[in-house]
Short mmCIF file of C-alpha atoms in Angstrom, two decimals:
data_model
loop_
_atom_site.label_atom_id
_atom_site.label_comp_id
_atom_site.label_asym_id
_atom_site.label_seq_id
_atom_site.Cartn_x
_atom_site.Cartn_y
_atom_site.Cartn_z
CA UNK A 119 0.65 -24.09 9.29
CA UNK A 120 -0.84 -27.12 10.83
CA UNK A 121 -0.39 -31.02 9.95
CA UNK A 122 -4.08 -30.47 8.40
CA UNK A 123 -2.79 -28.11 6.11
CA UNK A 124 -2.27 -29.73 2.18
CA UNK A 125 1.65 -28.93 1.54
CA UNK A 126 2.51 -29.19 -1.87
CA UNK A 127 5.56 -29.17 -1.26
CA UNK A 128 6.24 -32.35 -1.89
CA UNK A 129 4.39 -32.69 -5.37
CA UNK A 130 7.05 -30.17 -6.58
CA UNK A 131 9.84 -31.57 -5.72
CA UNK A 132 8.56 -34.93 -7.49
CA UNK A 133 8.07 -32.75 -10.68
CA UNK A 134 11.84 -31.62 -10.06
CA UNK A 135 13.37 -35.08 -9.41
CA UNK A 136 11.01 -36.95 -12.28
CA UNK A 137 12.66 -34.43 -14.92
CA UNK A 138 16.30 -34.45 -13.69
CA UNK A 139 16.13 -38.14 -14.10
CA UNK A 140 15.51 -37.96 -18.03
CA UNK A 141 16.67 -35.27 -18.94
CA UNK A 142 20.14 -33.33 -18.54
CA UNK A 143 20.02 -30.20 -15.35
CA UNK A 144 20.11 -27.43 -18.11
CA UNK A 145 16.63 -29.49 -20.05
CA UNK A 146 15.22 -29.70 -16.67
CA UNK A 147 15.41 -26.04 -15.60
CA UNK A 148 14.34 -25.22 -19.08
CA UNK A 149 11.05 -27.93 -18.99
CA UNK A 150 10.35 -26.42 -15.20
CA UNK A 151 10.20 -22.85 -16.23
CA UNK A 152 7.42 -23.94 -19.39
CA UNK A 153 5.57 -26.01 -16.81
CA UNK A 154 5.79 -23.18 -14.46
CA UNK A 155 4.89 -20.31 -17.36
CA UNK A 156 1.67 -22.96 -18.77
CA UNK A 157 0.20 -23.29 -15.67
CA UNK A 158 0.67 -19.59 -14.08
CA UNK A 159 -0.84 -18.48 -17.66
CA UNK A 160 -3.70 -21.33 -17.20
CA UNK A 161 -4.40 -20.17 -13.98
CA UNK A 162 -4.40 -16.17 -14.68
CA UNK A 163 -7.13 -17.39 -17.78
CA UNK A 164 -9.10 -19.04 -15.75
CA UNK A 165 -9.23 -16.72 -12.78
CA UNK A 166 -9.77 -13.51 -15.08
CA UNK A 167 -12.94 -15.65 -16.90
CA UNK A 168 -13.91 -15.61 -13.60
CA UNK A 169 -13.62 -12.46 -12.33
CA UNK A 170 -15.15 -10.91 -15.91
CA UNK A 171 -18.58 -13.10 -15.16
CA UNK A 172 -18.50 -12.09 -11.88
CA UNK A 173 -18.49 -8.60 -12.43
CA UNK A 174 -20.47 -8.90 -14.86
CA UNK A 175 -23.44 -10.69 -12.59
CA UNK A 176 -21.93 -8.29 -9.93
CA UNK A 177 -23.40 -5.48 -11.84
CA UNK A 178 -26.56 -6.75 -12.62
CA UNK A 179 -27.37 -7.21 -8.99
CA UNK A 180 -26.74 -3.81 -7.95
CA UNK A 181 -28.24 -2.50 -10.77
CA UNK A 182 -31.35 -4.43 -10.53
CA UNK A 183 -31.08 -6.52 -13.44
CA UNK A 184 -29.75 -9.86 -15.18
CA UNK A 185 -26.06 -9.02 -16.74
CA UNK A 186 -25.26 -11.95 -19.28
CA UNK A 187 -28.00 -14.58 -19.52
CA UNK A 188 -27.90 -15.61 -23.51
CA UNK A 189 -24.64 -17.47 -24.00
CA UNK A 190 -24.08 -20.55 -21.60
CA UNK A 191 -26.20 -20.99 -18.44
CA UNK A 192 -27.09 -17.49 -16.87
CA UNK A 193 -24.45 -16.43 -19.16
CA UNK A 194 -21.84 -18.22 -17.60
CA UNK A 195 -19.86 -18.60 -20.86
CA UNK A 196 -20.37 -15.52 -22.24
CA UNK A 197 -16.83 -14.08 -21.44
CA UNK A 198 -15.04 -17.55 -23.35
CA UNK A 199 -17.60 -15.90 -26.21
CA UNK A 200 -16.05 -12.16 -25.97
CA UNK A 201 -12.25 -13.94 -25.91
CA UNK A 202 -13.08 -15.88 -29.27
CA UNK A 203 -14.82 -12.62 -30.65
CA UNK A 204 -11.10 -10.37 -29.65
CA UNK A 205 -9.64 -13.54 -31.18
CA UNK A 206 -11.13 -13.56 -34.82
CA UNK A 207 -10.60 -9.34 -34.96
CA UNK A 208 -8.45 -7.82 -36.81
CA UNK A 209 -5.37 -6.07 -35.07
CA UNK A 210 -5.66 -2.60 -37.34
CA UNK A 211 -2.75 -0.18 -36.97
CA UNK A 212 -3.21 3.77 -37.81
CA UNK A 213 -1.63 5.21 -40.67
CA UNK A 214 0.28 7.83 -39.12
CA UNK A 215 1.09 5.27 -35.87
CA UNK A 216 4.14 5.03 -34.37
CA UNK A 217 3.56 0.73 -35.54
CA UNK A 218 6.87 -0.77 -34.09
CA UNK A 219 5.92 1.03 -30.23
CA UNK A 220 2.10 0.81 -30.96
CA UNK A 221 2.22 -3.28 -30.84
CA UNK A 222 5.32 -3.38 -28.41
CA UNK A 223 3.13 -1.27 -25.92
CA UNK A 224 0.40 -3.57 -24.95
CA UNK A 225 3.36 -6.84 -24.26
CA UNK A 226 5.38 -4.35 -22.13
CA UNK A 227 1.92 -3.69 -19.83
CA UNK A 228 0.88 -8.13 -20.08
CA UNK A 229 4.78 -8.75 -19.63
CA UNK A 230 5.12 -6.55 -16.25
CA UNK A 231 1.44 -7.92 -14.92
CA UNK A 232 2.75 -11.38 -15.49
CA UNK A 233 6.06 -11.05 -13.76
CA UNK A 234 4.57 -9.46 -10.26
CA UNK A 235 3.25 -12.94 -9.96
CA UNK A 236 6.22 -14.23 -9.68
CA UNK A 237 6.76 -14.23 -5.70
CA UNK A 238 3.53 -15.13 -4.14
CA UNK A 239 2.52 -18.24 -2.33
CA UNK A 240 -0.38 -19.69 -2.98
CA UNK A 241 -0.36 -22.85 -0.73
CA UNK A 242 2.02 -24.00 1.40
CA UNK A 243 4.63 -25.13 -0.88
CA UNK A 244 3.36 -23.50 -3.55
CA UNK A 245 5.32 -20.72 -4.56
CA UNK A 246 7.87 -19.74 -7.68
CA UNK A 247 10.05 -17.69 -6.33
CA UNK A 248 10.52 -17.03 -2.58
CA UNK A 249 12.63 -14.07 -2.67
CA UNK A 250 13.59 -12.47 0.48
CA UNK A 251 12.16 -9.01 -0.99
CA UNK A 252 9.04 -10.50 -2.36
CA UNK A 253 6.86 -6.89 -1.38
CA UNK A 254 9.09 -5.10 -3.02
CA UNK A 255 9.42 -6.68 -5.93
CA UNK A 256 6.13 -6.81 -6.57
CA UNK A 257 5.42 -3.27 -6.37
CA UNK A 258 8.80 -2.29 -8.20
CA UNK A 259 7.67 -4.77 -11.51
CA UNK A 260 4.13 -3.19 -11.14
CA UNK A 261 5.21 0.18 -11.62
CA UNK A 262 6.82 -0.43 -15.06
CA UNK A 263 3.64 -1.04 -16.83
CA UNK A 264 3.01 3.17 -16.83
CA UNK A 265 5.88 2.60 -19.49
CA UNK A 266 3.82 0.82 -21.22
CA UNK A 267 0.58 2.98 -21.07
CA UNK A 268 2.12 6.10 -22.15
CA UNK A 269 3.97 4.52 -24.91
CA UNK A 270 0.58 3.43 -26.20
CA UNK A 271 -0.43 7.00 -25.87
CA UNK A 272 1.88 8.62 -27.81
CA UNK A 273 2.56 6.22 -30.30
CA UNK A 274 -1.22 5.70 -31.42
CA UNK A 275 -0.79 9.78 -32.72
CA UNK A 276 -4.35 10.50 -31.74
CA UNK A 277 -4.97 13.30 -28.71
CA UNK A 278 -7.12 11.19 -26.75
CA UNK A 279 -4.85 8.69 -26.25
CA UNK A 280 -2.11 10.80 -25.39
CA UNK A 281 -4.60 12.35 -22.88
CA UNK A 282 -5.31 9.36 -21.18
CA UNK A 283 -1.96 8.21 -21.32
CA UNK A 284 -1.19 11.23 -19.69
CA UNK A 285 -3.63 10.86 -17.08
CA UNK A 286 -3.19 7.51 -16.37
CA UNK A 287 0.79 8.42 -15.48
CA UNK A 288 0.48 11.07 -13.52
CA UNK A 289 -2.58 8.76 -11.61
CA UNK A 290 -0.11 5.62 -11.14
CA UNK A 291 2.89 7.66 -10.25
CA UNK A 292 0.49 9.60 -7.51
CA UNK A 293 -1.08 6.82 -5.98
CA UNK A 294 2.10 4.18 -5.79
CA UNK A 295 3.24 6.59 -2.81
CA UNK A 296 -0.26 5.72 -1.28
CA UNK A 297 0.03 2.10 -1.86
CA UNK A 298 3.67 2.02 -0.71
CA UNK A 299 3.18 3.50 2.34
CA UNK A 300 0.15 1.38 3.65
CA UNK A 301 2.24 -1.69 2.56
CA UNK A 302 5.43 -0.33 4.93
CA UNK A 303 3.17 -0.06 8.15
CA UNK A 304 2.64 -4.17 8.01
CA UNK A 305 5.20 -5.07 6.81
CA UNK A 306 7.28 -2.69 9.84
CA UNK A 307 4.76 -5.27 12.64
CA UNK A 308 6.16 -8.16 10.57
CA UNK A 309 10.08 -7.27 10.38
CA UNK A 310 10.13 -8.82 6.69
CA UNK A 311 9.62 -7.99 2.95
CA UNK A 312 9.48 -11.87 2.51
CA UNK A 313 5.89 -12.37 1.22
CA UNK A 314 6.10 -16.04 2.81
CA UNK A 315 7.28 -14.73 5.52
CA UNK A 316 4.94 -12.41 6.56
CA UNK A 317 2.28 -15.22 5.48
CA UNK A 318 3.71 -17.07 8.15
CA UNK A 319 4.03 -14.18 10.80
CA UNK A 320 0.30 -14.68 10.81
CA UNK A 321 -0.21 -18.01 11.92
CA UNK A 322 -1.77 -16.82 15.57
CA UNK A 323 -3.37 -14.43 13.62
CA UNK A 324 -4.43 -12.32 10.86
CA UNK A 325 -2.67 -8.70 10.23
CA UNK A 326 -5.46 -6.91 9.92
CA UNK A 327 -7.01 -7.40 13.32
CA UNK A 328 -3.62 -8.03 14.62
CA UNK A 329 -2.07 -4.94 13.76
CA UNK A 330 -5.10 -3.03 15.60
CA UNK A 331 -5.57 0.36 14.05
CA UNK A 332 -2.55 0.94 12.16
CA UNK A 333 -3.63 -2.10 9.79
CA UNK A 334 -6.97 -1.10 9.60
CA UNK A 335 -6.02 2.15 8.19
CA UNK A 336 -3.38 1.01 6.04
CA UNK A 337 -5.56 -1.72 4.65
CA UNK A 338 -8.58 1.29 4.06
CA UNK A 339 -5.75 2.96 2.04
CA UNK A 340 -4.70 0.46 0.03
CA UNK A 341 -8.12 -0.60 -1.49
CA UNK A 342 -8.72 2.62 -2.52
CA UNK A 343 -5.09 3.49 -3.92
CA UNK A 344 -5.23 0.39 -5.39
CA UNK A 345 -8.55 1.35 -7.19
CA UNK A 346 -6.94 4.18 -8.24
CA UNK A 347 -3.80 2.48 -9.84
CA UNK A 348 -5.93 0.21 -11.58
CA UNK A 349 -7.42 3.12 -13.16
CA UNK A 350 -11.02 1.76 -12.35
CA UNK A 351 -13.98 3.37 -11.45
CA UNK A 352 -14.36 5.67 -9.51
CA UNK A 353 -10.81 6.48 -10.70
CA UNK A 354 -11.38 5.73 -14.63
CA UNK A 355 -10.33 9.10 -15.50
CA UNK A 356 -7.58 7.59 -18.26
CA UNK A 357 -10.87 5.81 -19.86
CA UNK A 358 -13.07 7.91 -19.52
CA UNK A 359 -15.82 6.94 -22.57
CA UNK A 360 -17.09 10.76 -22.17
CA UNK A 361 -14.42 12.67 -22.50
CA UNK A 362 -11.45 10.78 -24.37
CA UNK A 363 -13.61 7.58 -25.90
CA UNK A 364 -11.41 4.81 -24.57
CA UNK A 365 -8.79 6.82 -23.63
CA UNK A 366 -4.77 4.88 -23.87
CA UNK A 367 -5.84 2.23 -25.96
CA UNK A 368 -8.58 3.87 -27.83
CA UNK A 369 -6.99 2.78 -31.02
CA UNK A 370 -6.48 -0.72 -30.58
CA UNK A 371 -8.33 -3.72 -31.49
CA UNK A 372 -8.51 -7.47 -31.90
CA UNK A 373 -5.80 -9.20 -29.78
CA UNK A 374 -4.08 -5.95 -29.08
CA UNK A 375 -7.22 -4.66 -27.05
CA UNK A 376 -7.13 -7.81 -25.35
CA UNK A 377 -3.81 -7.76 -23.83
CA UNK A 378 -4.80 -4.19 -22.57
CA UNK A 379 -8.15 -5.74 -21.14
CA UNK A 380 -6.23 -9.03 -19.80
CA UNK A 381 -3.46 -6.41 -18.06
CA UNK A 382 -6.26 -4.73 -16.43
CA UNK A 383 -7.79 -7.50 -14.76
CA UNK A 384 -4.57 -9.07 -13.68
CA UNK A 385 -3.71 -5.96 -12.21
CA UNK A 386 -6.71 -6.32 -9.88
CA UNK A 387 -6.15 -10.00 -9.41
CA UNK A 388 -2.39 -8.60 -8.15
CA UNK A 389 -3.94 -6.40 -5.72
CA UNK A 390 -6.15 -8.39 -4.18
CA UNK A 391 -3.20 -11.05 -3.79
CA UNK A 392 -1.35 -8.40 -2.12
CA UNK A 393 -4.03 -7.53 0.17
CA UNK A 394 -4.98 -10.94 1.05
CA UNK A 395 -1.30 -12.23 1.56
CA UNK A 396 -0.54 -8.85 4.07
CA UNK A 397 -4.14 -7.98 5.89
CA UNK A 398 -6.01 -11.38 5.58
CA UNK A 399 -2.89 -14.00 6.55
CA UNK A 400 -2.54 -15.39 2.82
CA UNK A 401 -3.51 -19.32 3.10
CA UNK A 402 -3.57 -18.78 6.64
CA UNK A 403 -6.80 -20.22 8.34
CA UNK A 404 -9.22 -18.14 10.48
CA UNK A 405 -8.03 -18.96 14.11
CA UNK A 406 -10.23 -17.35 17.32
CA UNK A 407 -8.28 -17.59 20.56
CA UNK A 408 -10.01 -19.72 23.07
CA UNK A 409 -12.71 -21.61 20.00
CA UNK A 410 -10.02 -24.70 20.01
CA UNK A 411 -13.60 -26.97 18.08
CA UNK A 412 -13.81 -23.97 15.72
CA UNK A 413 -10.00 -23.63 14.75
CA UNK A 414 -10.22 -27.36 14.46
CA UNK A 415 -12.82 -27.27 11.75
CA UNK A 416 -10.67 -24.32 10.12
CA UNK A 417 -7.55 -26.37 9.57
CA UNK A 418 -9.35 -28.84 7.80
CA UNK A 419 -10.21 -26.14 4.95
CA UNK A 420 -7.13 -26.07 2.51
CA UNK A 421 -4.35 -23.51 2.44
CA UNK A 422 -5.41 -22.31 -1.56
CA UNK A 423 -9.43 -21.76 -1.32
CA UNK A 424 -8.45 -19.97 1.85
CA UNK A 425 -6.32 -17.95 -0.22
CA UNK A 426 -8.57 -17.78 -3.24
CA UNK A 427 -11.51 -16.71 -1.50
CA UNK A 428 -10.09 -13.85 0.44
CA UNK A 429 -8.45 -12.87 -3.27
CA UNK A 430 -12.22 -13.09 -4.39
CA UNK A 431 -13.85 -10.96 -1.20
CA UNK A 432 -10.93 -8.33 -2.26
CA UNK A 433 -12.24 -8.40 -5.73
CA UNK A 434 -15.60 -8.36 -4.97
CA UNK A 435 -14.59 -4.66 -2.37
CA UNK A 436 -13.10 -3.29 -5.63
CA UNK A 437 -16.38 -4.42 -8.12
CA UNK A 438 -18.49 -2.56 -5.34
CA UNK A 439 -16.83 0.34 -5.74
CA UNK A 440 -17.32 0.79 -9.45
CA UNK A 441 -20.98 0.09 -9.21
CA UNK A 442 -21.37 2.40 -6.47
CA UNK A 443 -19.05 5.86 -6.74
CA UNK A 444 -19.67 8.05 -9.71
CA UNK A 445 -16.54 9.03 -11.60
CA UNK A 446 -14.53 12.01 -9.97
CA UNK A 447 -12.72 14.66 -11.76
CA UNK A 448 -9.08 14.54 -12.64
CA UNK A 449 -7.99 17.29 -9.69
CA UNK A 450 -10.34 15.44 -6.88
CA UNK A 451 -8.03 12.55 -8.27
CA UNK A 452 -5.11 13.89 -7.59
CA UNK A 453 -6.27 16.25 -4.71
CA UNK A 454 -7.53 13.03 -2.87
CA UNK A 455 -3.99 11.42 -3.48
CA UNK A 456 -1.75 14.59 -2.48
CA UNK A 457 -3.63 16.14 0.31
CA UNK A 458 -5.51 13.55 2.60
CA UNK A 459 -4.26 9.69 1.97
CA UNK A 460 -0.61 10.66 1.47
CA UNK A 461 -0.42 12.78 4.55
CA UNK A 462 -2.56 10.08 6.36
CA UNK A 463 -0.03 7.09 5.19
CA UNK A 464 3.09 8.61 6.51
CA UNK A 465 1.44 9.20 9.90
CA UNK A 466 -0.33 5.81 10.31
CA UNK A 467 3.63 4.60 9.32
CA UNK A 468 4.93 6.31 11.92
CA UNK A 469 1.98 4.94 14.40
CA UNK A 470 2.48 1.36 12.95
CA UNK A 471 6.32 2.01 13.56
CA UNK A 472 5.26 2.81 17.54
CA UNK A 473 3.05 -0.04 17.58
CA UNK A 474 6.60 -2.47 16.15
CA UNK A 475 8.83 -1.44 18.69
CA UNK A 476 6.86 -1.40 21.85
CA UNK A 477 5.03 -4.88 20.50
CA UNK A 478 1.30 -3.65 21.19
CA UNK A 479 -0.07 -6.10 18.72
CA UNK A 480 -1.34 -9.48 19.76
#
């Protein structure tokens, strides 16, 4: 991090001080963490807006047409529109549900999406939590939204929700191995599981080029596990509207839906966090050895929209791929996972491990 770089370090600990001062230390942790939890859930609104136009506009582009136009400039309200609609509906419950794990389902999936965003830094000195096993946590908490899904399954008491559920476990299960493994190789070159950390380990320059060929593969196999996980196209086999409607939550509505719909995009937002912070150097800026003017310029760019808009190109790689794969079956799904990326991870770890001990990288 440079002297250019905007630290925000500072503005926290003013927040911290300013509160112990009026109030008593067990008020002031108490007011920090509903600061914290307002403007994480702000910020997750905001970005998932976002992220629903663009895909949305994303769409229409590849498909040779408009997407939203009606509500809002070129439709650029039209997904605060679809929150009031989910708003106003009704949250209807089956008969024969299972109600008490039918509504406790779609808080366990929100709750666990919420809580991997715990450890990342998004500026310098802008972080909630820098724990010293930041990678892993995030892909432990991740995991336990499959609880979630199938309980959603089962307790709706209709088969095509306990299909999808069913698929959508076995998928996240399968694939975590994937996404695991590609994680290990970089973070092996970086010696830490500290997500700042490994941010920092990139200051002379990004992982991904970095890390030569053993980054470039893991990075390859983490997009597309990560697809996967996300149960998104071409992966959507738990939703798939052919065969099993809306598959896990095919019975929910209203605010219910929502959470499901909010999980699924945070999910993504996640990933692409997890990708930028390990391949692309986090809030790190673009540095080229020997273009001192051009590095210059770079530092002058703040830590967050550097960190934003390599979230965003991430985004943007997984919105491509829905609009351009067709959906594959459920044994090409797991086939895919079993016999070719999982057999290809543990190799490129033990390549990346090579490339760590004899220092190849840069």
């Amino acid at each position: 991090m440079t002297s250019l770089q905007i630290d925000f370090t500072g503005l926290t600990q003013w927040i911290g001080q300013t509160l112990s001062e009026y109030l008593s230390p067990g008020w002031a942790l108490v007011a920090e963490l509903i600061l914290v939890a307002l403007a994480l859930i702000v910020m997750i609104v905001v970005l998932v807006i976002l992220m629903i136009y663009a895909e949305r506009k994303i769409a229409g582009f590849m498909q040779l047409r408009l997407g939203p136009m009606r509500v809002g400039w070129c439709g650029s309200i039209q997904a605060i529109a679809d929150v009031l609609k989910l708003l106003l509906k009704e949250c209807v419950t089956p008969f024969k549900a299972d109600k008490f794990l039918f509504a406790l389902a779609p808080f366990i999936v929100l709750t666990t999406s919420f809580l991997a965003l715990v450890p990342f830094s998004y500026a310098p000195g802008l972080q909630l939590w820098d724990i010293n096993i930041g990678v892993l946590y995030v892909t432990a908490v991740s995991s336990i939204s499959v609880i979630g899904v199938m309980m959603a399954g089962w307790a709706s008491n209709n088969k095509y929700s306990l299909l999808g559920a069913m698929r959508s476990g076995a998928q996240i299960v399968s694939y975590e191995l994937s996404v695991g493994m590609s994680l290990i190789a970089v973070i092996a070159m970086s010696g830490s599981l500290s997500i700042l950390e490994i941010i920092n380990s990139q200051a002379d320059g990004w992982w991904i080029y970095k890390g030569h060929i053993p980054a470039i593969i893991s990075f390859i196999i983490f997009i597309v596990a990560s697809t996967a996980e996300l149960n998104r196209a071409p992966f959507d086999l738990a939703e798939a509207e052919q065969e099993l409607t809306a598959g896990f939550h095919t019975e929910y509505s209203g605010m219910q839906f929502a959470m499901f719909f909010l999980s699924e995009y945070t999910n993504m937002l996640i990933a692409s966090m997890m990708a930028a912070t390990v391949f692309f150097g986090g809030w790190q800026p673009l540095y080229i050895p020997g273009l001192d003017g051009f590095n210059a310029v770079m530092d002058y760019i703040p830590g967050f929209i550097w960190f934003f808009g390599k979230v965003f190109f991430v985004v943007f790689l997984i919105i491509w791929f829905r609009w351009t794969f067709p959906r594959i079956r459920i044994d090409q799904l797991l086939r895919l996972e079993w016999k070719y990326l999982l057999p290809i991870s543990i190799v490129n770890v033990l390549l990346a491990a090579t490339v760590a001990v004899f220092e190849w990288y840069i």
